[in-house]
């Protein structure tokens, strides 16, 4: 099922990524894997699924395929700018996963490469330095906002002004 | 297929979320929706799928179910702390989706609720204020790191020190 008819960029982003395997492929690629057999070894995924996912991500502009050997021709998959920009999504997901594990189940953490100190990941507005939260953030209509988006923004605003404000 | 046997917190996070619909349900819940019919109207999803997804997210501790009416009994779904903490993941995904759309296809943006200024979303380390990137970030083994994780961390480190460093 395609979600691309939604105007929400998060929904469209999910559609261009494809499925969970794609996110794990991107996770690996962001750590430097490029070759089919590397992805396969890392993920333990069936070759036909891996091949389909790499094709999907290439079609959607997250990877570029380059030959790295002739006879037989073999390709490596290099992240494009769009693919590399997926990094904050993978990191936000990683940080959320860890935050809700008991300490003794934490198998890996993100660290500062220079100091080795564990990273504490937050999302901020680069303009103001403010941590982004539901309480200080709102949706604005863009140039392509249709009736559905405008209605949605108005509805969400009305909801917030009523009883359902989520505690932060 | 379950990914929960992986030690990676991002993979485990995906497993606890479930599928794309769950992410869109969380997106809506983070904006204040709580009721079955609200989610259904927003998503246009089949009731049986919605019901299964809400059940999955409740089981995995992202929602708590509370009755809001008797005769007939109806429930609302309130985000737990774990569910509310999903916010940065949804925002990172939203921001990534928008960044790679042509300007005239942007239907909505994130704005500062006070000033109305468009937000520029980045991920930083709360300890240092530094923007988190593959170039300055590394994986550290946690208390539950098994053989697979330790090997993976060593392999990724070796890869980085070779030819496959991704440009930032």
Short mmCIF file of C-alpha atoms in Angstrom, two decimals:
data_model
loop_
_atom_site.label_atom_id
_atom_site.label_comp_id
_atom_site.label_asym_id
_atom_site.label_seq_id
_atom_site.Cartn_x
_atom_site.Cartn_y
_atom_site.Cartn_z
CA UNK A 1 0.00 0.00 0.00
CA UNK A 2 1.31 3.40 -0.93
CA UNK A 3 1.23 6.32 1.46
CA UNK A 4 2.48 8.81 -1.11
CA UNK A 5 -0.93 10.43 -1.52
CA UNK A 6 -0.61 11.96 1.92
CA UNK A 7 0.74 15.47 2.11
CA UNK A 8 2.58 14.82 5.37
CA UNK A 9 6.35 14.70 4.77
CA UNK A 10 6.79 12.03 7.45
CA UNK A 11 4.32 9.75 5.65
CA UNK A 12 6.00 10.43 2.32
CA UNK A 13 9.38 9.76 3.89
CA UNK A 14 8.18 6.35 5.09
CA UNK A 15 6.94 5.57 1.61
CA UNK A 16 10.31 6.41 0.07
CA UNK A 17 12.16 4.31 2.63
CA UNK A 18 9.97 1.24 2.06
CA UNK A 19 10.05 -0.99 5.12
CA UNK A 20 11.99 -1.89 8.28
CA UNK A 21 14.71 -3.70 6.35
CA UNK A 22 15.39 -0.53 4.43
CA UNK A 23 15.99 1.37 7.65
CA UNK A 24 18.43 -1.30 8.82
CA UNK A 25 20.20 -1.23 5.43
CA UNK A 26 20.53 2.54 5.79
CA UNK A 27 21.80 2.13 9.34
CA UNK A 28 24.54 -0.18 8.04
CA UNK A 29 25.35 2.03 5.04
CA UNK A 30 25.71 5.03 7.36
CA UNK A 31 28.34 3.02 9.21
CA UNK A 32 30.25 2.35 6.00
CA UNK A 33 28.88 -0.87 4.47
CA UNK A 34 28.55 -0.71 0.69
CA UNK A 35 28.43 -4.24 -0.71
CA UNK A 36 25.65 -6.74 -1.12
CA UNK A 37 27.47 -9.45 0.81
CA UNK A 38 28.31 -7.05 3.65
CA UNK A 39 24.66 -6.10 4.05
CA UNK A 40 23.62 -9.70 3.84
CA UNK A 41 26.07 -10.79 6.49
CA UNK A 42 25.13 -7.94 8.79
CA UNK A 43 21.36 -8.36 8.46
CA UNK A 44 20.88 -12.08 7.87
CA UNK A 45 18.23 -11.14 5.32
CA UNK A 46 17.18 -13.28 2.32
CA UNK A 47 19.05 -12.23 -0.87
CA UNK A 48 15.84 -11.56 -2.82
CA UNK A 49 14.54 -9.22 -0.11
CA UNK A 50 17.89 -7.44 0.16
CA UNK A 51 18.09 -7.05 -3.59
CA UNK A 52 14.56 -5.62 -3.76
CA UNK A 53 15.22 -3.18 -0.90
CA UNK A 54 18.52 -1.96 -2.40
CA UNK A 55 16.70 -1.47 -5.72
CA UNK A 56 13.91 0.49 -4.02
CA UNK A 57 16.33 2.73 -2.13
CA UNK A 58 18.33 3.32 -5.33
CA UNK A 59 15.16 4.22 -7.29
CA UNK A 60 14.15 6.64 -4.56
CA UNK A 61 17.52 8.37 -4.70
CA UNK A 62 19.07 7.20 -1.41
CA UNK A 63 21.78 5.05 -3.05
CA UNK A 64 23.82 5.20 -6.22
CA UNK A 65 25.04 1.95 -7.67
CA UNK A 66 28.66 1.79 -8.89
CA UNK A 67 30.51 -1.20 -10.39
CA UNK A 68 33.53 -2.15 -8.31
CA UNK A 69 34.49 -5.29 -10.22
CA UNK A 70 34.19 -6.65 -13.80
CA UNK A 71 33.82 -10.36 -14.66
CA UNK A 72 31.66 -10.86 -12.82
CA UNK A 73 30.27 -7.33 -12.64
CA UNK A 74 29.64 -6.43 -9.02
CA UNK A 75 28.19 -3.23 -7.66
CA UNK A 76 28.56 -1.29 -4.52
CA UNK A 77 25.82 0.92 -3.13
CA UNK A 78 26.96 4.39 -2.14
CA UNK A 79 24.74 6.74 -0.17
CA UNK A 80 23.66 9.91 -1.96
CA UNK A 81 23.22 13.22 -0.09
CA UNK A 82 19.60 12.21 0.52
CA UNK A 83 20.72 8.86 1.93
CA UNK A 84 23.38 10.42 4.16
CA UNK A 85 20.80 12.89 5.44
CA UNK A 86 18.84 9.97 6.85
CA UNK A 87 21.43 9.84 9.65
CA UNK A 88 19.46 11.92 12.19
CA UNK A 89 16.42 9.66 11.73
CA UNK A 90 18.49 6.53 12.42
CA UNK A 91 20.14 8.19 15.43
CA UNK A 92 16.84 9.44 16.87
CA UNK A 93 15.45 5.91 16.57
CA UNK A 94 18.56 4.43 18.18
CA UNK A 95 18.43 6.91 21.06
CA UNK A 96 14.71 6.29 21.65
CA UNK A 97 15.28 2.53 21.68
CA UNK A 98 18.04 2.80 24.25
CA UNK A 99 16.19 5.26 26.46
CA UNK A 100 13.50 2.69 27.13
CA UNK A 101 15.69 -0.33 27.80
CA UNK A 102 16.68 -1.35 31.31
CA UNK A 103 20.35 -0.41 31.78
CA UNK A 104 21.54 -4.01 31.86
CA UNK A 105 19.97 -4.65 28.43
CA UNK A 106 21.85 -1.84 26.71
CA UNK A 107 24.16 -3.52 24.19
CA UNK A 108 25.55 -0.38 22.53
CA UNK A 109 25.59 3.34 22.96
CA UNK A 110 26.53 6.35 20.91
CA UNK A 111 29.76 8.02 21.95
CA UNK A 112 31.75 11.11 21.13
CA UNK A 113 34.47 9.80 18.83
CA UNK A 114 37.13 12.07 20.34
CA UNK A 115 36.40 11.85 24.07
CA UNK A 116 34.58 8.51 24.15
CA UNK A 117 31.88 10.10 26.31
CA UNK A 118 28.33 8.72 25.92
CA UNK A 119 26.20 11.01 23.80
CA UNK A 120 22.92 12.44 25.02
CA UNK A 121 20.86 13.01 21.90
CA UNK A 122 18.41 15.91 21.59
CA UNK A 123 16.71 17.63 18.70
CA UNK A 124 17.11 21.39 18.54
CA UNK A 125 16.15 24.26 16.29
CA UNK A 126 19.42 25.35 14.68
CA UNK A 127 18.17 28.96 14.57
CA UNK A 128 17.34 29.33 18.25
CA UNK A 129 19.19 26.45 19.94
CA UNK A 130 15.91 25.54 21.67
CA UNK A 131 15.09 21.86 22.22
CA UNK A 132 12.16 20.97 19.95
CA UNK A 133 9.06 19.74 21.80
CA UNK A 134 5.34 19.47 21.10
CA UNK A 135 4.79 22.37 23.51
CA UNK A 136 6.86 24.86 21.51
CA UNK A 137 6.33 23.59 17.98
CA UNK A 138 3.48 23.91 15.52
CA UNK A 139 2.63 22.98 11.94
CA UNK A 140 2.68 25.67 9.29
CA UNK A 141 1.11 25.31 5.83
CA UNK A 142 3.63 25.18 2.95
CA UNK A 143 3.19 26.18 -0.72
CA UNK A 144 1.65 22.79 -1.58
CA UNK A 145 -0.82 22.71 1.33
CA UNK A 146 -4.18 21.46 0.07
CA UNK A 147 -7.57 21.53 1.72
CA UNK A 148 -6.81 18.39 3.76
CA UNK A 149 -3.60 19.81 5.21
CA UNK A 150 -5.20 23.15 6.06
CA UNK A 151 -8.10 21.41 7.75
CA UNK A 152 -5.70 19.18 9.63
CA UNK A 153 -3.62 22.08 10.88
CA UNK A 154 -6.76 23.92 12.02
CA UNK A 155 -8.09 20.78 13.71
CA UNK A 156 -4.81 20.11 15.54
CA UNK A 157 -4.74 23.73 16.70
CA UNK A 158 -8.30 23.49 18.00
CA UNK A 159 -7.48 20.22 19.80
CA UNK A 160 -4.50 21.80 21.52
CA UNK A 161 -6.60 24.68 22.73
CA UNK A 162 -9.08 22.24 24.29
CA UNK A 163 -8.55 19.51 26.79
CA UNK A 164 -6.17 17.17 25.04
CA UNK A 165 -2.89 19.02 25.39
CA UNK A 166 -0.28 16.30 25.97
CA UNK A 167 1.91 16.80 29.01
CA UNK A 168 5.60 17.13 28.07
CA UNK B 1 9.28 -11.43 11.30
CA UNK B 2 10.70 -10.29 14.58
CA UNK B 3 13.85 -8.24 14.80
CA UNK B 4 14.00 -8.38 18.58
CA UNK B 5 16.89 -10.83 18.58
CA UNK B 6 19.18 -8.08 17.37
CA UNK B 7 21.13 -6.17 19.98
CA UNK B 8 20.90 -2.90 18.08
CA UNK B 9 18.51 -0.49 19.83
CA UNK B 10 17.33 0.93 16.50
CA UNK B 11 16.29 -2.54 15.33
CA UNK B 12 14.58 -3.23 18.64
CA UNK B 13 12.85 0.12 18.44
CA UNK B 14 11.43 -0.76 15.02
CA UNK B 15 10.18 -4.04 16.41
CA UNK B 16 8.38 -2.33 19.27
CA UNK B 17 6.78 0.20 16.93
CA UNK B 18 5.49 -2.46 14.53
CA UNK B 19 4.97 -0.97 11.09
CA UNK B 20 4.45 2.26 9.15
CA UNK B 21 0.87 2.64 10.35
CA UNK B 22 2.12 2.65 13.91
CA UNK B 23 4.45 5.54 13.17
CA UNK B 24 1.57 7.50 11.63
CA UNK B 25 -0.64 6.69 14.64
CA UNK B 26 2.11 8.00 16.92
CA UNK B 27 2.47 11.09 14.76
CA UNK B 28 -1.24 11.79 15.24
CA UNK B 29 -1.18 10.99 18.95
CA UNK B 30 1.73 13.38 19.43
CA UNK B 31 -0.50 16.06 17.93
CA UNK B 32 -3.28 15.31 20.39
CA UNK B 33 -5.49 12.61 18.87
CA UNK B 34 -6.65 10.00 21.39
CA UNK B 35 -9.76 8.24 20.06
CA UNK B 36 -10.26 5.37 17.67
CA UNK B 37 -12.52 7.34 15.35
CA UNK B 38 -10.11 10.29 15.28
CA UNK B 39 -7.23 8.06 14.22
CA UNK B 40 -9.43 6.35 11.68
CA UNK B 41 -10.56 9.59 10.13
CA UNK B 42 -7.03 10.98 10.05
CA UNK B 43 -5.41 7.89 8.56
CA UNK B 44 -8.14 6.33 6.41
CA UNK B 45 -6.96 2.97 7.70
CA UNK B 46 -9.13 -0.17 7.97
CA UNK B 47 -10.60 -0.57 11.49
CA UNK B 48 -9.08 -4.03 11.99
CA UNK B 49 -5.60 -2.78 11.14
CA UNK B 50 -6.02 0.27 13.38
CA UNK B 51 -7.26 -1.87 16.22
CA UNK B 52 -4.33 -4.28 15.89
CA UNK B 53 -1.80 -1.44 15.74
CA UNK B 54 -3.26 0.34 18.79
CA UNK B 55 -3.18 -2.98 20.64
CA UNK B 56 0.45 -3.58 19.67
CA UNK B 57 1.52 -0.09 20.75
CA UNK B 58 -0.35 -0.50 24.04
CA UNK B 59 1.28 -3.89 24.70
CA UNK B 60 4.68 -2.38 24.01
CA UNK B 61 4.07 0.41 26.49
CA UNK B 62 3.61 3.37 24.14
CA UNK B 63 -0.09 3.88 24.93
CA UNK B 64 -2.34 3.42 27.95
CA UNK B 65 -5.98 2.70 27.33
CA UNK B 66 -8.55 4.57 29.44
CA UNK B 67 -12.35 4.35 29.27
CA UNK B 68 -13.92 7.68 28.43
CA UNK B 69 -17.52 6.50 28.12
CA UNK B 70 -19.74 3.72 29.56
CA UNK B 71 -22.63 2.10 27.64
CA UNK B 72 -21.10 1.55 25.26
CA UNK B 73 -17.64 1.40 26.82
CA UNK B 74 -15.24 3.39 24.70
CA UNK B 75 -11.56 3.90 25.26
CA UNK B 76 -9.09 6.59 24.51
CA UNK B 77 -5.42 5.94 23.93
CA UNK B 78 -3.08 8.16 25.90
CA UNK B 79 0.65 8.27 25.21
CA UNK B 80 2.91 7.04 27.98
CA UNK B 81 6.31 8.62 28.65
CA UNK B 82 7.79 6.09 26.20
CA UNK B 83 5.22 7.07 23.58
CA UNK B 84 5.78 10.81 24.09
CA UNK B 85 9.52 10.24 23.80
CA UNK B 86 8.97 9.03 20.24
CA UNK B 87 8.52 12.69 19.27
CA UNK B 88 12.13 13.30 18.13
CA UNK B 89 11.94 10.26 15.83
CA UNK B 90 8.75 11.53 14.20
CA UNK B 91 10.23 15.03 13.86
CA UNK B 92 13.53 13.75 12.41
CA UNK B 93 11.55 11.76 9.84
CA UNK B 94 9.35 14.76 9.01
CA UNK B 95 12.38 17.02 8.60
CA UNK B 96 14.18 14.50 6.39
CA UNK B 97 11.10 14.11 4.19
CA UNK B 98 10.77 17.86 3.70
CA UNK B 99 14.47 18.43 3.06
CA UNK B 100 14.28 16.28 -0.06
CA UNK B 101 11.10 17.65 -1.57
CA UNK B 102 11.15 20.39 -4.21
CA UNK B 103 10.02 23.63 -2.51
CA UNK B 104 6.71 23.76 -4.37
CA UNK B 105 5.78 20.29 -3.07
CA UNK B 106 6.18 21.21 0.58
CA UNK B 107 2.70 20.97 2.11
CA UNK B 108 3.63 21.64 5.73
CA UNK B 109 6.55 22.76 7.83
CA UNK B 110 7.47 22.83 11.48
CA UNK B 111 7.35 26.23 13.07
CA UNK B 112 8.23 27.88 16.34
CA UNK B 113 4.88 28.19 18.12
CA UNK B 114 5.72 31.61 19.54
CA UNK B 115 7.39 33.38 16.61
CA UNK B 116 5.93 31.32 13.75
CA UNK B 117 9.42 31.03 12.24
CA UNK B 118 10.18 27.84 10.29
CA UNK B 119 12.24 25.43 12.35
CA UNK B 120 15.58 24.08 11.16
CA UNK B 121 15.91 20.71 12.84
CA UNK B 122 19.29 19.32 13.92
CA UNK B 123 20.40 16.62 16.33
CA UNK B 124 22.91 17.67 18.96
CA UNK B 125 24.69 16.16 21.92
CA UNK B 126 23.11 17.82 24.95
CA UNK B 127 26.45 17.61 26.81
CA UNK B 128 28.57 19.40 24.24
CA UNK B 129 26.06 21.20 22.01
CA UNK B 130 27.85 19.66 19.02
CA UNK B 131 25.79 18.59 15.99
CA UNK B 132 25.86 14.79 15.84
CA UNK B 133 27.35 13.39 12.63
CA UNK B 134 28.91 10.10 11.49
CA UNK B 135 32.29 11.86 11.50
CA UNK B 136 32.23 12.70 15.21
CA UNK B 137 30.23 9.78 16.58
CA UNK B 138 31.09 6.18 17.34
CA UNK B 139 29.47 3.09 18.83
CA UNK B 140 30.43 2.05 22.35
CA UNK B 141 29.69 -1.38 23.82
CA UNK B 142 27.10 -1.35 26.65
CA UNK B 143 26.67 -3.78 29.58
CA UNK B 144 24.67 -6.22 27.42
CA UNK B 145 27.09 -6.23 24.47
CA UNK B 146 27.52 -9.78 23.23
CA UNK B 147 30.07 -11.24 20.86
CA UNK B 148 28.09 -10.09 17.80
CA UNK B 149 27.96 -6.48 18.96
CA UNK B 150 31.64 -6.38 19.89
CA UNK B 151 32.60 -7.85 16.52
CA UNK B 152 30.34 -5.38 14.76
CA UNK B 153 31.83 -2.41 16.56
CA UNK B 154 35.36 -3.61 15.76
CA UNK B 155 34.41 -4.23 12.12
CA UNK B 156 32.83 -0.79 11.72
CA UNK B 157 35.90 0.80 13.26
CA UNK B 158 38.19 -1.07 10.85
CA UNK B 159 35.99 -0.07 7.90
CA UNK B 160 36.19 3.60 8.88
CA UNK B 161 39.95 3.44 9.09
CA UNK B 162 40.09 2.07 5.54
CA UNK B 163 38.70 3.44 2.33
CA UNK B 164 34.99 3.60 3.04
CA UNK B 165 34.74 6.69 5.20
CA UNK B 166 31.53 8.42 4.06
CA UNK B 167 31.95 12.08 3.17
CA UNK B 168 29.83 14.36 5.38
#
